[in-house]
Coordinates of C-alpha atoms in Angstrom, one line a residue:
M1 CA -30.4 38.3 -38.6
S2 CA -29.3 35.2 -40.5
E3 CA -26.5 32.9 -39.2
V4 CA -23.0 34.0 -40.1
R5 CA -21.2 31.2 -42.0
L6 CA -17.6 31.3 -43.2
R7 CA -15.3 28.7 -44.7
F8 CA -11.7 27.8 -45.3
A9 CA -11.4 26.0 -48.6
P10 CA -7.8 24.9 -49.4
S11 CA -6.7 22.7 -52.3
P12 CA -4.9 19.6 -51.1
T13 CA -1.9 19.9 -53.4
G14 CA 0.7 20.5 -50.8
Y15 CA 1.3 21.5 -47.1
L16 CA -0.7 24.2 -45.3
H17 CA 1.1 27.4 -46.4
V18 CA 1.4 30.3 -43.9
G19 CA -0.7 32.4 -46.3
G20 CA -3.5 29.8 -46.2
A21 CA -3.1 29.5 -42.5
R22 CA -3.7 33.3 -42.1
T23 CA -6.8 33.1 -44.3
A24 CA -8.1 30.2 -42.2
L25 CA -7.4 32.2 -39.0
F26 CA -9.2 35.3 -40.2
N27 CA -12.3 33.2 -41.2
W28 CA -12.1 31.3 -37.9
L29 CA -11.8 34.5 -35.8
L30 CA -14.7 36.2 -37.5
A31 CA -16.9 33.1 -37.1
K32 CA -16.1 32.9 -33.4
K33 CA -16.6 36.6 -32.9
Q34 CA -20.0 36.7 -34.6
H35 CA -21.1 33.4 -33.0
G36 CA -21.3 31.9 -36.5
T37 CA -20.2 28.6 -38.1
F38 CA -16.7 27.9 -39.5
V39 CA -16.7 25.3 -42.2
L40 CA -13.7 23.3 -43.6
R41 CA -14.0 22.4 -47.3
I42 CA -11.4 20.6 -49.3
E43 CA -11.3 21.7 -52.9
D44 CA -10.0 18.5 -54.5
T45 CA -11.5 18.6 -58.0
D46 CA -8.0 18.7 -59.4
V47 CA -7.7 14.9 -59.1
T48 CA -4.2 14.7 -60.7
R49 CA -2.7 17.1 -58.1
S50 CA -4.8 16.4 -55.0
T51 CA -3.3 13.9 -52.5
Q52 CA -4.4 12.3 -49.2
E53 CA -1.0 13.3 -47.8
S54 CA -1.8 16.9 -48.5
V55 CA -5.3 16.5 -46.9
D56 CA -3.7 15.1 -43.8
A57 CA -1.1 17.9 -43.7
I58 CA -3.9 20.5 -43.9
F59 CA -5.7 18.8 -41.0
E60 CA -2.5 18.6 -39.0
G61 CA -1.7 22.3 -39.5
M62 CA -5.2 23.4 -38.6
K63 CA -5.2 21.3 -35.4
W64 CA -1.7 22.5 -34.4
L65 CA -2.8 26.1 -34.7
G66 CA -6.0 25.4 -32.7
L67 CA -8.4 26.2 -35.6
D68 CA -11.2 23.7 -35.0
W69 CA -14.0 23.6 -37.5
D70 CA -17.8 23.4 -36.8
E71 CA -18.8 21.6 -40.0
G72 CA -16.8 19.4 -42.4
P73 CA -14.5 18.5 -43.8
F74 CA -16.5 18.5 -47.0
F75 CA -14.8 17.3 -50.2
Q76 CA -15.7 18.7 -53.6
S77 CA -14.9 15.3 -55.2
D78 CA -18.1 14.0 -53.4
C79 CA -20.3 16.6 -55.0
F80 CA -20.0 16.0 -58.8
P81 CA -23.6 15.0 -59.2
V82 CA -24.7 18.2 -57.5
Y83 CA -22.5 20.3 -59.9
K84 CA -23.9 18.5 -62.9
E85 CA -27.5 19.2 -61.7
Y86 CA -26.7 23.0 -61.5
I87 CA -25.0 23.1 -64.9
D88 CA -27.9 21.3 -66.5
R89 CA -30.3 23.8 -65.0
L90 CA -28.3 26.8 -66.3
V91 CA -28.2 25.2 -69.8
A92 CA -32.0 24.5 -69.7
E93 CA -32.6 28.2 -68.6
G94 CA -30.5 29.5 -71.5
K95 CA -27.9 30.9 -69.0
A96 CA -25.2 28.6 -70.2
Y97 CA -24.5 27.0 -73.6
K98 CA -22.5 24.3 -75.4
C99 CA -19.3 25.5 -77.2
Y100 CA -17.9 23.3 -79.9
C101 CA -14.8 25.4 -80.7
T102 CA -11.6 23.4 -80.8
V103 CA -8.4 24.3 -79.0
E104 CA -6.9 25.2 -82.4
E105 CA -9.8 27.5 -83.3
L106 CA -9.7 29.2 -79.9
E107 CA -5.9 29.8 -80.2
A108 CA -6.4 31.3 -83.6
K109 CA -9.2 33.6 -82.3
R110 CA -6.9 34.6 -79.4
E111 CA -4.0 35.5 -81.7
K112 CA -6.3 37.4 -84.0
A113 CA -7.7 39.4 -81.1
L114 CA -4.2 40.3 -79.9
K115 CA -3.0 41.4 -83.3
E116 CA -6.0 43.7 -83.6
G117 CA -5.2 45.2 -80.2
G118 CA -8.2 43.5 -78.4
K119 CA -8.3 41.3 -75.4
P120 CA -7.8 37.6 -75.9
K121 CA -11.2 36.5 -74.8
Y122 CA -13.7 34.2 -76.3
D123 CA -15.6 35.9 -79.2
G124 CA -19.0 34.1 -78.6
T125 CA -19.0 32.0 -81.8
C126 CA -21.3 29.4 -80.2
R127 CA -23.2 31.7 -77.9
D128 CA -26.2 32.1 -80.1
L129 CA -26.3 28.7 -81.8
P130 CA -29.6 26.9 -81.6
P131 CA -29.6 23.9 -79.2
Q132 CA -27.6 21.1 -80.7
E133 CA -28.3 17.4 -80.5
D134 CA -25.2 15.5 -79.3
D135 CA -23.4 14.1 -82.4
G136 CA -20.2 12.9 -80.8
R137 CA -18.4 16.2 -81.2
P138 CA -16.6 17.3 -78.0
Y139 CA -17.8 20.4 -76.3
V140 CA -17.4 22.6 -73.2
I141 CA -20.2 24.4 -71.5
R142 CA -19.8 28.2 -71.1
F143 CA -21.6 30.6 -68.8
R144 CA -23.5 33.3 -70.7
T145 CA -22.0 36.4 -69.2
P146 CA -24.1 39.6 -69.7
K147 CA -22.5 41.9 -72.3
E148 CA -23.8 45.1 -70.7
G149 CA -23.7 46.5 -67.3
V150 CA -21.2 46.5 -64.4
T151 CA -20.6 43.9 -61.7
S152 CA -19.5 45.4 -58.4
W153 CA -19.3 44.7 -54.7
N154 CA -18.3 46.4 -51.5
D155 CA -15.2 44.5 -50.3
L156 CA -14.8 44.6 -46.6
I157 CA -11.0 45.2 -47.0
K158 CA -10.6 46.9 -50.3
G159 CA -13.7 49.0 -50.6
K160 CA -15.9 49.2 -53.7
I161 CA -14.6 47.2 -56.7
S162 CA -16.2 47.2 -60.1
F163 CA -15.8 45.3 -63.4
E164 CA -17.4 46.1 -66.8
N165 CA -19.3 43.0 -67.8
A166 CA -18.1 43.6 -71.4
E167 CA -14.5 42.9 -70.2
L168 CA -15.5 39.4 -68.9
D169 CA -15.3 36.2 -70.8
D170 CA -18.0 33.6 -71.3
L171 CA -16.5 31.4 -68.6
I172 CA -16.1 27.6 -69.2
I173 CA -18.0 25.9 -66.4
Q174 CA -17.7 22.3 -67.7
R175 CA -14.8 20.8 -69.5
T176 CA -15.0 18.4 -72.5
D177 CA -14.6 15.5 -70.1
G178 CA -17.7 16.5 -68.2
T179 CA -15.8 17.8 -65.1
P180 CA -16.8 21.2 -63.7
T181 CA -14.4 24.1 -63.4
Y182 CA -13.1 25.9 -60.2
N183 CA -15.1 29.1 -60.5
F184 CA -18.3 27.3 -60.9
V185 CA -18.0 24.6 -58.2
V186 CA -16.9 27.3 -55.7
V187 CA -20.1 29.2 -56.2
V188 CA -22.3 26.0 -56.0
D189 CA -20.5 25.0 -52.8
D190 CA -21.0 28.4 -51.2
V191 CA -24.7 28.4 -52.2
T192 CA -25.4 24.9 -50.9
M193 CA -23.4 25.5 -47.7
R194 CA -25.1 28.9 -47.2
M195 CA -22.0 30.9 -46.9
T196 CA -22.6 34.5 -45.9
T197 CA -19.0 35.8 -45.9
V198 CA -16.1 34.8 -48.0
I199 CA -12.6 35.9 -46.8
R200 CA -9.8 34.8 -49.2
G201 CA -6.6 36.0 -50.7
D202 CA -6.7 38.9 -53.1
D203 CA -5.4 36.7 -55.9
H204 CA -9.1 35.8 -56.2
V205 CA -10.3 39.4 -56.9
N206 CA -10.5 38.8 -60.7
N207 CA -12.6 35.6 -60.1
T208 CA -15.1 37.5 -57.9
P209 CA -17.1 39.3 -60.7
R210 CA -17.5 36.1 -62.6
Q211 CA -18.6 34.3 -59.5
I212 CA -21.1 37.0 -58.5
L213 CA -22.8 36.7 -62.0
I214 CA -23.1 32.9 -61.4
Y215 CA -24.7 33.5 -58.0
E216 CA -27.2 35.9 -59.6
A217 CA -27.9 33.4 -62.4
L218 CA -28.7 30.7 -59.8
G219 CA -31.0 33.1 -58.0
A220 CA -28.8 32.8 -54.9
P221 CA -27.8 35.5 -52.4
V222 CA -24.4 36.9 -53.0
P223 CA -22.1 36.6 -49.9
V224 CA -20.0 39.5 -48.6
F225 CA -16.4 39.4 -49.8
A226 CA -13.2 40.3 -48.1
H227 CA -9.9 39.9 -50.1
V228 CA -6.9 39.7 -47.9
P229 CA -3.5 41.1 -49.3
M230 CA -0.7 38.7 -50.1
I231 CA 2.2 37.9 -47.7
L232 CA 5.5 39.0 -49.2
G233 CA 9.1 38.2 -48.4
A234 CA 11.6 40.8 -47.2
D235 CA 12.4 41.6 -50.9
K236 CA 8.7 42.4 -51.5
A237 CA 8.2 39.4 -53.7
R238 CA 5.5 36.9 -53.0
L239 CA 6.5 34.7 -50.1
S240 CA 8.1 31.5 -51.4
K241 CA 10.5 28.8 -50.4
R242 CA 13.5 30.9 -51.3
H243 CA 12.5 33.2 -48.4
G244 CA 12.7 30.2 -46.0
A245 CA 10.1 27.9 -44.7
T246 CA 6.5 28.5 -45.9
S247 CA 4.9 25.5 -44.4
V248 CA 3.1 26.0 -41.0
M249 CA 4.3 22.6 -39.8
A250 CA 7.9 23.4 -40.7
Y251 CA 7.7 26.1 -38.1
R252 CA 6.6 23.6 -35.5
D253 CA 9.5 21.4 -36.4
M254 CA 11.8 24.5 -36.1
G255 CA 10.7 24.8 -32.5
F256 CA 8.0 27.5 -32.7
L257 CA 4.8 27.4 -30.5
P258 CA 1.4 27.5 -32.2
E259 CA 0.4 30.6 -30.1
A260 CA 3.4 32.5 -31.4
M261 CA 2.5 31.5 -35.0
V262 CA -1.2 32.5 -34.5
N263 CA -0.2 35.8 -32.9
Y264 CA 2.3 36.5 -35.7
L265 CA 0.0 35.6 -38.6
V266 CA -2.9 37.7 -37.4
R267 CA -0.6 40.7 -37.0
L268 CA 0.5 40.3 -40.7
G269 CA -2.0 42.9 -41.9
W270 CA -4.3 43.4 -38.9
S271 CA -3.7 45.7 -36.0
Y272 CA -5.4 46.8 -32.8
G273 CA -3.8 50.0 -31.6
D274 CA -0.2 49.4 -30.5
E275 CA -0.9 46.0 -29.0
E276 CA 1.5 43.2 -30.1
I277 CA 0.6 40.2 -27.8
F278 CA -2.7 38.5 -28.3
S279 CA -4.1 35.2 -27.1
L280 CA -6.8 33.4 -29.1
T281 CA -9.3 34.7 -26.5
D282 CA -8.1 38.2 -27.0
L283 CA -8.3 37.9 -30.8
I284 CA -11.9 36.6 -30.8
E285 CA -12.9 39.7 -28.8
K286 CA -10.9 42.3 -30.7
F287 CA -10.6 41.0 -34.3
S288 CA -12.5 42.8 -37.0
I289 CA -12.0 42.2 -40.8
E290 CA -12.4 46.0 -41.4
N291 CA -9.1 46.5 -39.5
V292 CA -7.1 44.4 -42.0
G293 CA -4.9 46.7 -44.0
R294 CA -5.1 47.0 -47.8
S295 CA -1.3 46.6 -48.3
A296 CA 0.6 43.3 -48.4
G297 CA 2.2 42.0 -45.1
V298 CA 5.9 41.4 -45.1
F299 CA 7.0 38.2 -43.4
N300 CA 9.6 39.1 -40.8
P301 CA 11.2 36.0 -39.2
D302 CA 12.9 38.1 -36.5
K303 CA 9.5 39.3 -35.3
L304 CA 8.1 35.8 -35.2
L305 CA 11.2 34.7 -33.2
W306 CA 10.7 37.6 -30.7
L307 CA 7.1 36.5 -30.2
N308 CA 8.1 32.9 -29.8
A309 CA 10.7 33.8 -27.1
H310 CA 7.9 35.7 -25.3
Y311 CA 5.6 32.7 -25.3
I312 CA 8.3 30.4 -24.1
K313 CA 9.4 32.8 -21.4
T314 CA 5.8 33.2 -20.1
G315 CA 4.6 29.7 -20.9
D316 CA 3.4 27.0 -18.5
P317 CA 6.5 24.9 -17.7
V318 CA 4.4 21.7 -17.5
R319 CA 3.1 22.2 -21.1
L320 CA 6.5 23.2 -22.4
A321 CA 8.0 20.1 -20.8
D322 CA 5.5 18.0 -22.6
L323 CA 6.2 19.7 -25.9
L324 CA 9.9 19.4 -25.4
I325 CA 10.0 15.5 -25.1
P326 CA 10.0 14.8 -28.9
F327 CA 12.8 17.3 -29.4
L328 CA 14.9 15.7 -26.7
K329 CA 14.2 12.2 -28.1
E330 CA 15.5 13.5 -31.5
R331 CA 18.7 14.3 -29.6
G332 CA 18.9 10.8 -28.1
V333 CA 17.5 11.7 -24.7
D334 CA 14.4 10.2 -23.0
P335 CA 13.7 12.1 -19.8
A336 CA 11.5 9.2 -18.6
Q337 CA 14.6 7.0 -18.4
G338 CA 16.2 9.1 -15.5
G339 CA 17.7 12.4 -14.8
P340 CA 16.2 15.5 -13.2
D341 CA 12.5 16.4 -13.4
L342 CA 11.9 17.9 -16.9
V343 CA 9.5 20.6 -15.6
A344 CA 12.2 21.8 -13.2
V345 CA 14.7 21.7 -16.1
V346 CA 12.4 23.9 -18.3
K347 CA 12.0 26.4 -15.5
T348 CA 15.8 27.0 -15.5
L349 CA 15.9 27.5 -19.3
Q350 CA 12.7 29.2 -20.5
E351 CA 13.9 32.7 -19.6
R352 CA 16.5 32.7 -22.4
A353 CA 15.3 30.2 -25.0
K354 CA 13.9 31.6 -28.3
T355 CA 12.7 28.2 -29.7
M356 CA 12.0 24.7 -28.5
L357 CA 15.1 23.6 -30.4
E358 CA 17.2 26.0 -28.2
L359 CA 15.3 24.7 -25.1
A360 CA 16.1 21.1 -26.1
D361 CA 19.8 21.9 -26.8
G362 CA 20.0 23.8 -23.5
A363 CA 18.5 20.9 -21.6
L364 CA 20.9 18.2 -22.9
F365 CA 23.6 18.6 -20.3
Y366 CA 21.1 17.8 -17.5
Y367 CA 20.7 14.2 -18.9
K368 CA 24.3 13.4 -19.9
D369 CA 26.4 11.1 -17.8
E370 CA 29.6 12.5 -19.0
L371 CA 30.3 16.1 -20.1
S372 CA 32.8 17.6 -22.4
Y373 CA 34.2 20.8 -21.0
D374 CA 34.7 24.2 -22.7
E375 CA 38.5 24.4 -22.9
Q376 CA 38.7 28.2 -22.9
G377 CA 36.4 28.4 -20.0
V378 CA 38.4 25.8 -18.1
A379 CA 41.6 27.6 -18.7
K380 CA 40.1 30.8 -17.1
A381 CA 38.1 29.2 -14.3
F382 CA 40.3 26.4 -13.0
N383 CA 43.5 26.9 -11.0
A384 CA 45.4 25.4 -8.2
D385 CA 42.9 26.7 -5.6
T386 CA 39.8 25.3 -7.4
P387 CA 39.7 21.7 -6.1
A388 CA 39.7 22.8 -2.4
L389 CA 37.0 25.5 -3.1
L390 CA 34.8 23.0 -4.9
T391 CA 35.3 20.3 -2.2
A392 CA 34.4 22.9 0.5
L393 CA 31.3 23.9 -1.5
V394 CA 30.1 20.3 -1.7
E395 CA 30.4 20.0 2.1
K396 CA 28.4 23.1 2.6
L397 CA 25.7 21.9 0.2
A398 CA 25.5 18.5 1.9
A399 CA 25.0 20.3 5.3
L400 CA 22.0 22.3 4.1
P401 CA 18.6 21.5 5.6
A402 CA 16.9 21.9 2.2
L403 CA 18.4 22.2 -1.3
D404 CA 16.5 25.2 -2.6
A405 CA 17.9 28.2 -4.5
A406 CA 17.8 30.5 -1.4
Q407 CA 19.7 28.0 0.8
I408 CA 22.2 27.3 -2.0
E409 CA 22.9 31.0 -2.3
Q410 CA 23.5 31.2 1.4
A411 CA 26.0 28.3 1.2
F412 CA 27.9 30.2 -1.5
K413 CA 27.9 33.4 0.6
E414 CA 29.3 31.5 3.6
L415 CA 32.0 29.9 1.5
M416 CA 33.1 33.2 0.0
A417 CA 33.2 34.9 3.4
E418 CA 35.3 32.1 4.9
K419 CA 37.7 32.0 2.0
G420 CA 37.8 35.7 1.4
I421 CA 36.8 35.3 -2.3
K422 CA 34.2 36.7 -4.7
L423 CA 31.7 34.7 -6.7
G424 CA 33.7 35.1 -9.8
Q425 CA 36.5 33.0 -8.3
V426 CA 34.3 30.0 -7.7
G427 CA 31.1 30.4 -9.7
P428 CA 32.5 29.8 -13.2
A429 CA 34.2 26.6 -12.1
V430 CA 30.9 25.3 -10.6
R431 CA 29.1 26.3 -13.8
L432 CA 31.6 24.3 -15.9
S433 CA 31.6 21.4 -13.6
L434 CA 27.8 21.0 -13.8
S435 CA 27.1 21.9 -17.4
G436 CA 30.4 21.7 -19.3
S437 CA 29.7 25.2 -20.6
T438 CA 30.3 28.8 -19.7
A439 CA 26.8 29.6 -20.8
S440 CA 24.1 27.8 -18.7
P441 CA 21.2 28.5 -16.4
G442 CA 21.8 30.2 -13.1
I443 CA 24.2 28.2 -10.8
Y444 CA 21.8 28.0 -7.9
E445 CA 18.9 26.8 -10.1
M446 CA 21.2 24.2 -11.7
I447 CA 22.2 22.8 -8.3
E448 CA 18.6 22.7 -7.1
T449 CA 17.5 21.0 -10.3
L450 CA 20.3 18.4 -10.4
G451 CA 20.0 17.6 -6.7
L452 CA 22.8 17.0 -4.2
T453 CA 23.8 13.5 -5.4
E454 CA 24.2 14.5 -9.0
T455 CA 25.8 17.9 -8.2
K456 CA 28.4 16.2 -5.9
K457 CA 29.1 13.5 -8.6
R458 CA 29.6 16.2 -11.3
I459 CA 31.9 18.4 -9.2
E460 CA 34.0 15.4 -8.1
R461 CA 34.3 14.3 -11.7
A462 CA 35.4 17.8 -12.8
I463 CA 38.1 17.9 -10.1
A464 CA 39.4 14.5 -11.2
V465 CA 39.4 15.4 -14.9
L466 CA 40.3 19.1 -14.9
C467 CA 42.6 19.4 -11.9
R468 CA 45.2 16.7 -12.8

């Protein structure tokens, strides 16, 4: 059995779109599962729209998602001599021809065909001209599409698809300026890179019969095709900016983890029983292109958020702490400059945070020298008895042999027993003293994370500020 070879071939005309990322993921997974090769190819023949910034954005998005490539990146712009060689060969073999029809003539033919109820395709005026010497007239080169027969393939997702050759145009494969066109260079690339399987969006279905005919004209094996359905917004329209962010890296900046994004994208169209949570290792084992559905996937931000919360909750606190640093720095906090251990901080917050932004916002109070206090919470939690209770609590904490959550809880129990109170009569005041908020991590975890000195300082400040 020959080596399985797949590719992801984005155009560098913008960021890595979530739809492109899913296509890349499907190709990557199948290559890994079948012990094949995953190739990254940059389709940059549209020189006016291709930018280095977009190339970098594609690399960044792929690396963030963990989709490493085995070969490449290859750039189509480096291969123009190769494309010219293949075009010349097709012309020499009579499988392509020069077309001298002007834009105005083509438009007139198009309008005539439409008026007569036909399809606006090229009528073959130059198809049977004898070979012409170059006389300075501009020309394109067209592929000589067979007029009879059917071109069909067994799509791994959509099943058998067939096109009547008579319905297809004599495709332009070289423009008047000598540059090759998309449908041609894609085939040459896939031939020279020995691609065995092509997974791509189903907006390419209409290109496939034309490309298959070019493979056959070149005497090259035709790869297996799988056309993945589009991703739609909640309104069932094609996913676009009006539905929210469509760039993969925008989701990173919004505080999503790459594993949540990968898990979510693969489930947009693919399923494995009722399972929802998949690591990359799971996916390599379980993925199959045949289990990708034929209908479009609907992008559901709430489902992505649910997955992200799961991965934060179950994530390694050390890794999360490392990922959190840039978000904290954006908020003017550098944990390296002092304050509690960031890993310990993460452990107190990861249970409830849905995004890294929430995690960063939740961590800020740990690193602030002065807190602003929730006024409504203060009105409820602080009264004439509060200073004495808080002072007694600090004394008990200072007397503990070790400041861990279990010992801290015991100190609270002793205080409540001695004073004849319940946790609700002291806990909210402690919470506000330490965090400034009524919503924070567990009180015992906060005290353990802040340490005795900082806890004492914060409680004493709260007494001074709030009990005047």
